[in-house]
Amino acid sequence: HKVQEIVLSHPSVAEAIAARADDPKTTPEAARAEAEKCFREIAANMNSTVLAVLYVIFGWIFRRLFHSIDIAGLARVSEYAKTTPVVLVPSHRSYFDFLMLSWLFYGNHNVPPHIAARENMAFGPFGFIFRRVGAFFLRKDFEGGIYKAVFRSYIGYLVKEGFTQEFFIEGGRSRTGKSLAPRMGILSWNIQAFLDSGRKDLMFVPVGITYERLIEESSMIDELEGAEKSEESVLGLVRARKVLQRRFGSAFVNFGEAVSLADALGPQRALFEAEETEEIAARKRAFTEGLANDLVERINWAIVANATSVAACALLGEPRRGLFRQDLVQRMAEVVDLLRVQDVRFTPALLADEPDFSDSIAFLLRSGLIKSEEDARGEILY
């Protein structure tokens, strides 16, 4: 209730409420009630008991699903968070992305992030649970002055009070592994909130989350072949319990090189804090677009190269559907050499499997990701 009063007392929200109240079909009381309803629809309500219980539950789930979870760079982010608000900007390949990050933060004695989630994740009882582990929800469509004003004011509150945030700059999950074009909305509102807050800095931390095999792989293949995306539901989660009977290799969480917003703004900060004109608005948009592209690029560099991605690069880069084993091994070695020159991180399993990549290829065969045919000239992998 205290947060609601702070958020709704922001001048932009008061202005939106007054504009709605001017409509002869409504009243000031109804406009205020609408703003309160928007706040309750949006805001997280983090609860320490729920966090503790879910930490145990998801620890068990992750141990069932993954052989290991490898983490790099979290200590550096923890140091940032002691003095500066942090905004995590992770890659988005799986619904487990945000669960894994919150689980890691809680397990390493950091306050879990407030996570911007689409309203489709607020289904059934899970919306109640997700809200209590830090999720705050946004509509797909931001039409309506009051809702937009309340949401922007809430972002401003999180920045001013120094809460760690998390949002997926791609907007949705990539179905191909390739990063999607960045969305500017939440990034631009964080930049404006920083300018309004008077804080010394705001750190954006790109995070590369890599899975040896995606849990949602089969549904993504169906979507790529033209099937409709299935809506999130409790029934869908119940059906998904069968995934606990399978293993999906290892997961890797790599916190990349952070961006200091104060340093990125430089002398432009004073200009952007001044009264806005068309020229300043245009420069803000250009700055936001440049920062968004920089963050996506840093996410890409934070991704860890594994056997699946290296083999896929080698196979899909060929005009032919398949390769002889020796040719595939050679192509994989060339890809690894190229990545090594660029200081990309590798999974330990991939490095241990050089130079013949026999374990990596055996894993792909067991997983059904590639197939093998014997030929008089040698084994063909396709």
XYZ file of C-alpha atoms in Angstrom:
382
model
C 0.000 0.000 0.000
C 2.917 2.359 0.695
C 4.377 1.665 -2.745
C 0.970 2.250 -4.327
C 0.728 5.677 -2.711
C 4.255 6.598 -3.852
C 3.637 5.432 -7.442
C 0.210 7.048 -7.780
C 1.420 10.353 -6.321
C 3.829 10.882 -9.229
C 2.902 14.052 -11.193
C 2.492 12.144 -14.475
C 0.007 9.732 -12.854
C -1.890 12.581 -11.195
C -2.080 14.303 -14.584
C -3.391 11.120 -16.252
C -6.010 10.678 -13.519
C -7.113 14.309 -13.901
C -7.350 13.904 -17.693
C -9.548 10.821 -17.269
C -11.712 12.596 -14.668
C -12.425 15.362 -17.216
C -14.401 12.807 -19.219
C -18.090 13.474 -18.467
C -18.695 9.708 -18.411
C -16.493 9.212 -15.338
C -15.672 10.810 -11.986
C -12.440 11.658 -10.105
C -13.125 8.737 -7.749
C -13.577 6.297 -10.664
C -10.397 7.573 -12.332
C -8.454 7.083 -9.087
C -9.933 3.580 -8.693
C -8.796 2.743 -12.232
C -5.247 3.860 -11.376
C -5.253 1.674 -8.250
C -6.497 -1.274 -10.304
C -3.687 -0.728 -12.833
C -1.133 -0.665 -10.014
C -2.409 -3.959 -8.550
C -2.302 -5.489 -12.036
C 1.322 -4.410 -12.504
C 3.164 -4.468 -9.188
C 5.266 -7.242 -7.684
C 4.680 -8.208 -4.054
C 7.860 -10.051 -3.085
C 7.482 -12.426 -0.126
C 10.435 -13.964 1.716
C 8.530 -17.133 2.703
C 7.468 -17.871 -0.870
C 11.034 -17.205 -2.057
C 12.457 -19.660 0.496
C 9.961 -22.408 -0.405
C 10.417 -22.007 -4.170
C 14.205 -21.946 -3.797
C 14.023 -25.491 -2.402
C 11.474 -26.661 -5.002
C 13.351 -25.267 -8.006
C 16.653 -26.497 -6.654
C 15.192 -30.002 -6.807
C 13.754 -29.391 -10.304
C 17.043 -28.048 -11.676
C 18.951 -31.031 -10.261
C 16.494 -33.323 -12.057
C 16.728 -31.464 -15.366
C 20.399 -30.503 -15.618
C 23.656 -32.304 -14.955
C 25.132 -29.007 -13.753
C 24.624 -25.227 -13.782
C 27.835 -23.315 -14.447
C 27.938 -19.650 -13.288
C 30.452 -16.937 -14.204
C 30.540 -13.265 -13.200
C 27.858 -13.268 -10.462
C 30.273 -12.025 -7.759
C 30.999 -8.938 -9.879
C 27.271 -8.186 -10.204
C 26.841 -8.606 -6.437
C 29.480 -5.915 -5.914
C 27.672 -3.551 -8.290
C 24.383 -4.095 -6.446
C 25.884 -2.959 -3.109
C 26.136 0.656 -4.298
C 24.240 0.976 -7.593
C 20.888 -0.182 -8.978
C 21.404 -3.061 -11.403
C 19.265 -4.003 -14.425
C 19.818 -7.554 -15.693
C 19.314 -7.946 -19.451
C 19.370 -11.699 -20.186
C 19.052 -13.676 -23.389
C 15.643 -15.302 -23.737
C 15.506 -18.850 -25.020
C 13.430 -20.606 -22.342
C 10.779 -19.967 -19.701
C 13.382 -21.241 -17.219
C 15.586 -18.155 -17.807
C 13.990 -15.931 -15.179
C 13.469 -18.792 -12.702
C 17.139 -19.709 -12.915
C 18.361 -16.145 -12.362
C 16.104 -15.593 -9.336
C 17.172 -18.971 -7.923
C 20.856 -18.088 -8.375
C 20.474 -14.670 -6.765
C 18.606 -16.027 -3.752
C 21.065 -18.905 -3.305
C 23.999 -16.467 -3.348
C 22.461 -14.163 -0.704
C 21.384 -11.429 -3.125
C 17.900 -9.945 -3.261
C 16.257 -11.521 -6.353
C 15.407 -9.119 -9.184
C 12.066 -7.542 -9.952
C 11.237 -9.144 -13.312
C 9.223 -7.553 -16.103
C 6.913 -10.318 -17.381
C 4.168 -10.324 -19.987
C 0.618 -10.574 -18.649
C 0.249 -14.026 -20.269
C 2.485 -15.351 -17.451
C -0.056 -14.266 -14.816
C -2.222 -17.332 -15.415
C -4.053 -19.270 -12.692
C -2.365 -19.538 -9.295
C 1.053 -19.080 -10.894
C 0.446 -15.358 -11.397
C 0.002 -15.093 -7.619
C 3.214 -17.074 -7.023
C 5.315 -15.300 -9.658
C 4.262 -11.908 -8.267
C 5.596 -12.969 -4.848
C 8.990 -13.916 -6.224
C 9.406 -10.529 -7.900
C 7.513 -10.582 -11.214
C 5.683 -7.439 -12.263
C 3.417 -7.660 -15.269
C 2.934 -5.568 -18.378
C 0.247 -5.648 -21.017
C 1.058 -6.359 -24.627
C -0.794 -3.162 -25.563
C -0.028 0.035 -23.643
C -3.064 1.959 -24.878
C -4.584 4.081 -22.168
C -3.037 7.078 -20.448
C -3.496 5.920 -16.846
C -2.005 2.445 -17.327
C 1.075 3.763 -19.137
C 1.614 6.509 -16.559
C 1.335 4.039 -13.658
C 3.739 1.577 -15.292
C 6.357 4.261 -15.984
C 6.004 5.593 -12.450
C 6.522 2.070 -11.073
C 9.753 1.706 -13.092
C 10.833 5.070 -11.694
C 10.154 3.843 -8.154
C 12.285 0.704 -8.687
C 15.226 2.759 -10.001
C 14.986 5.447 -7.329
C 14.816 2.896 -4.493
C 17.713 0.870 -5.925
C 15.946 -2.434 -6.627
C 17.581 -4.900 -8.996
C 15.489 -5.299 -12.147
C 15.386 -7.822 -14.964
C 13.800 -7.562 -18.377
C 14.140 -9.397 -21.684
C 15.167 -6.826 -24.269
C 14.217 -9.203 -27.114
C 10.599 -9.084 -25.935
C 9.985 -12.822 -26.473
C 11.812 -16.126 -26.759
C 13.955 -16.699 -29.820
C 12.847 -19.872 -31.653
C 16.112 -20.213 -33.581
C 18.826 -19.293 -31.074
C 19.542 -16.065 -32.956
C 18.992 -12.914 -30.894
C 15.900 -10.918 -31.861
C 15.861 -7.193 -32.568
C 15.767 -5.234 -29.282
C 12.607 -3.618 -27.957
C 13.073 -0.067 -26.684
C 10.137 0.447 -24.281
C 11.362 -0.654 -20.852
C 14.934 0.389 -21.640
C 13.844 3.942 -22.497
C 11.726 4.168 -19.333
C 14.680 3.019 -17.209
C 16.859 5.679 -18.818
C 14.254 8.356 -18.102
C 13.774 7.071 -14.547
C 17.533 7.349 -14.004
C 17.554 10.922 -15.290
C 14.662 11.814 -12.973
C 16.056 9.990 -9.924
C 19.257 11.967 -9.370
C 21.160 8.708 -8.834
C 24.875 8.590 -9.647
C 24.663 5.524 -11.883
C 22.570 2.621 -13.191
C 24.301 -0.567 -14.343
C 22.929 -2.665 -17.217
C 24.312 -6.211 -17.060
C 23.914 -8.474 -20.143
C 23.466 -12.142 -19.269
C 24.013 -15.060 -21.637
C 22.061 -18.172 -20.614
C 23.032 -21.256 -22.604
C 21.396 -24.702 -22.516
C 22.940 -27.798 -24.041
C 19.389 -28.733 -24.930
C 16.227 -26.632 -24.591
C 13.412 -28.004 -22.457
C 10.811 -26.471 -24.825
C 12.584 -27.844 -27.892
C 9.702 -29.946 -29.259
C 7.114 -27.139 -29.013
C 9.523 -24.691 -30.671
C 10.094 -27.104 -33.569
C 6.304 -27.391 -33.977
C 5.989 -23.585 -34.061
C 8.780 -23.272 -36.636
C 6.899 -25.789 -38.786
C 3.756 -23.648 -38.655
C 1.863 -24.781 -35.540
C 0.118 -22.169 -33.401
C 1.844 -21.097 -30.189
C 0.027 -22.737 -27.288
C -1.210 -20.417 -24.568
C 0.252 -20.748 -21.086
C -2.063 -22.603 -18.707
C -2.077 -24.699 -15.550
C -3.011 -27.743 -17.658
C 0.045 -27.148 -19.833
C 2.288 -27.132 -16.772
C 0.712 -30.334 -15.471
C 1.337 -32.022 -18.822
C 4.910 -30.725 -18.794
C 5.727 -32.723 -15.653
C 6.976 -35.532 -17.910
C 10.049 -33.402 -18.696
C 11.253 -34.163 -15.159
C 11.892 -37.709 -16.328
C 14.496 -36.487 -18.841
C 17.905 -34.836 -18.732
C 18.838 -31.751 -20.766
C 22.603 -31.626 -20.331
C 24.113 -28.633 -18.536
C 23.151 -24.963 -18.314
C 25.555 -22.017 -18.338
C 24.863 -18.553 -16.933
C 27.470 -15.981 -17.911
C 27.162 -12.396 -16.629
C 28.770 -10.289 -19.333
C 30.465 -6.913 -19.428
C 28.236 -4.323 -17.741
C 27.314 -0.915 -19.152
C 27.421 2.115 -16.849
C 24.563 4.386 -17.886
C 26.309 7.414 -16.388
C 29.417 6.731 -18.493
C 27.354 5.966 -21.610
C 25.435 9.255 -21.254
C 28.526 11.326 -20.503
C 27.946 15.046 -21.132
C 24.561 14.269 -22.718
C 23.097 13.659 -19.265
C 22.789 17.383 -18.503
C 21.206 17.936 -21.919
C 18.682 15.108 -21.464
C 17.761 16.371 -17.972
C 16.837 19.774 -19.398
C 13.350 20.629 -20.654
C 12.570 18.347 -23.561
C 12.399 19.691 -27.095
C 11.924 17.835 -30.385
C 15.681 17.825 -30.927
C 16.403 16.450 -27.445
C 13.681 13.798 -27.859
C 15.254 12.695 -31.156
C 18.705 12.475 -29.561
C 17.257 10.437 -26.669
C 15.706 7.988 -29.129
C 19.012 7.641 -30.986
C 20.884 7.096 -27.717
C 18.361 4.466 -26.567
C 18.562 2.605 -29.871
C 22.358 2.581 -29.757
C 22.387 1.324 -26.154
C 19.816 -1.386 -26.976
C 21.902 -2.710 -29.876
C 25.038 -2.587 -27.707
C 23.317 -4.654 -24.990
C 22.149 -7.301 -27.470
C 25.684 -7.505 -28.866
C 27.049 -7.968 -25.332
C 24.459 -10.697 -24.680
C 25.709 -12.506 -27.784
C 29.317 -12.319 -26.549
C 28.211 -13.672 -23.148
C 26.722 -16.821 -24.706
C 28.809 -19.941 -24.021
C 29.646 -22.099 -27.038
C 28.711 -25.761 -26.572
C 28.854 -28.915 -28.672
C 25.295 -28.527 -29.958
C 25.808 -24.983 -31.236
C 29.227 -25.716 -32.761
C 27.951 -28.835 -34.555
C 24.833 -26.974 -35.730
C 27.012 -24.170 -37.117
C 29.145 -26.706 -38.969
C 26.181 -28.665 -40.386
C 23.896 -25.758 -41.265
C 26.746 -23.833 -42.868
C 27.053 -26.568 -45.499
C 25.098 -26.610 -48.762
C 24.735 -30.393 -48.377
C 22.359 -31.943 -45.856
C 25.030 -34.115 -44.272
C 28.769 -34.549 -43.843
C 31.162 -37.431 -43.491
C 32.230 -37.731 -39.856
C 35.793 -36.615 -40.594
C 34.507 -33.549 -42.441
C 32.151 -32.645 -39.591
C 35.011 -32.957 -37.082
C 37.162 -30.703 -39.257
C 34.404 -28.075 -39.577
C 33.783 -28.155 -35.806
C 37.504 -27.670 -35.165
C 37.527 -24.663 -37.517
C 34.547 -23.102 -35.713
C 36.199 -23.663 -32.317
C 39.458 -22.090 -33.565
C 37.563 -19.043 -34.840
C 35.714 -18.619 -31.533
C 38.928 -19.102 -29.561
C 40.536 -16.198 -31.437
C 37.567 -14.057 -30.330
C 37.890 -15.101 -26.634
C 34.499 -16.809 -26.536
C 33.880 -19.083 -23.523
C 33.415 -22.832 -24.147
C 31.712 -25.510 -22.116
C 34.234 -27.748 -20.310
C 32.731 -30.808 -22.037
C 33.428 -29.353 -25.480
C 37.034 -28.493 -24.638
C 37.644 -31.940 -23.142
C 36.304 -33.534 -26.322
C 38.872 -32.038 -28.686
C 40.187 -32.998 -31.201
C 37.790 -35.721 -32.436
C 34.550 -34.470 -30.717
C 33.439 -38.097 -30.337
C 31.475 -37.524 -27.085
C 29.788 -34.422 -28.522
C 28.692 -36.257 -31.654
C 27.545 -39.250 -29.571
C 25.386 -36.873 -27.444
C 23.797 -35.377 -30.581
C 23.057 -38.876 -31.898
C 21.547 -40.024 -28.570
C 19.420 -36.883 -28.434
C 18.068 -37.456 -31.939
C 19.374 -34.080 -33.116
C 21.440 -35.706 -35.864
C 21.332 -39.136 -37.541
C 23.953 -41.488 -38.898
C 24.074 -43.538 -42.109
C 26.791 -45.980 -43.101
C 28.201 -45.557 -46.589
C 30.948 -47.329 -48.503
C 32.957 -44.102 -48.293
C 32.447 -43.738 -44.510
C 29.882 -42.704 -41.896
C 27.567 -39.850 -42.929
C 26.100 -37.589 -40.216
C 23.093 -35.465 -41.137
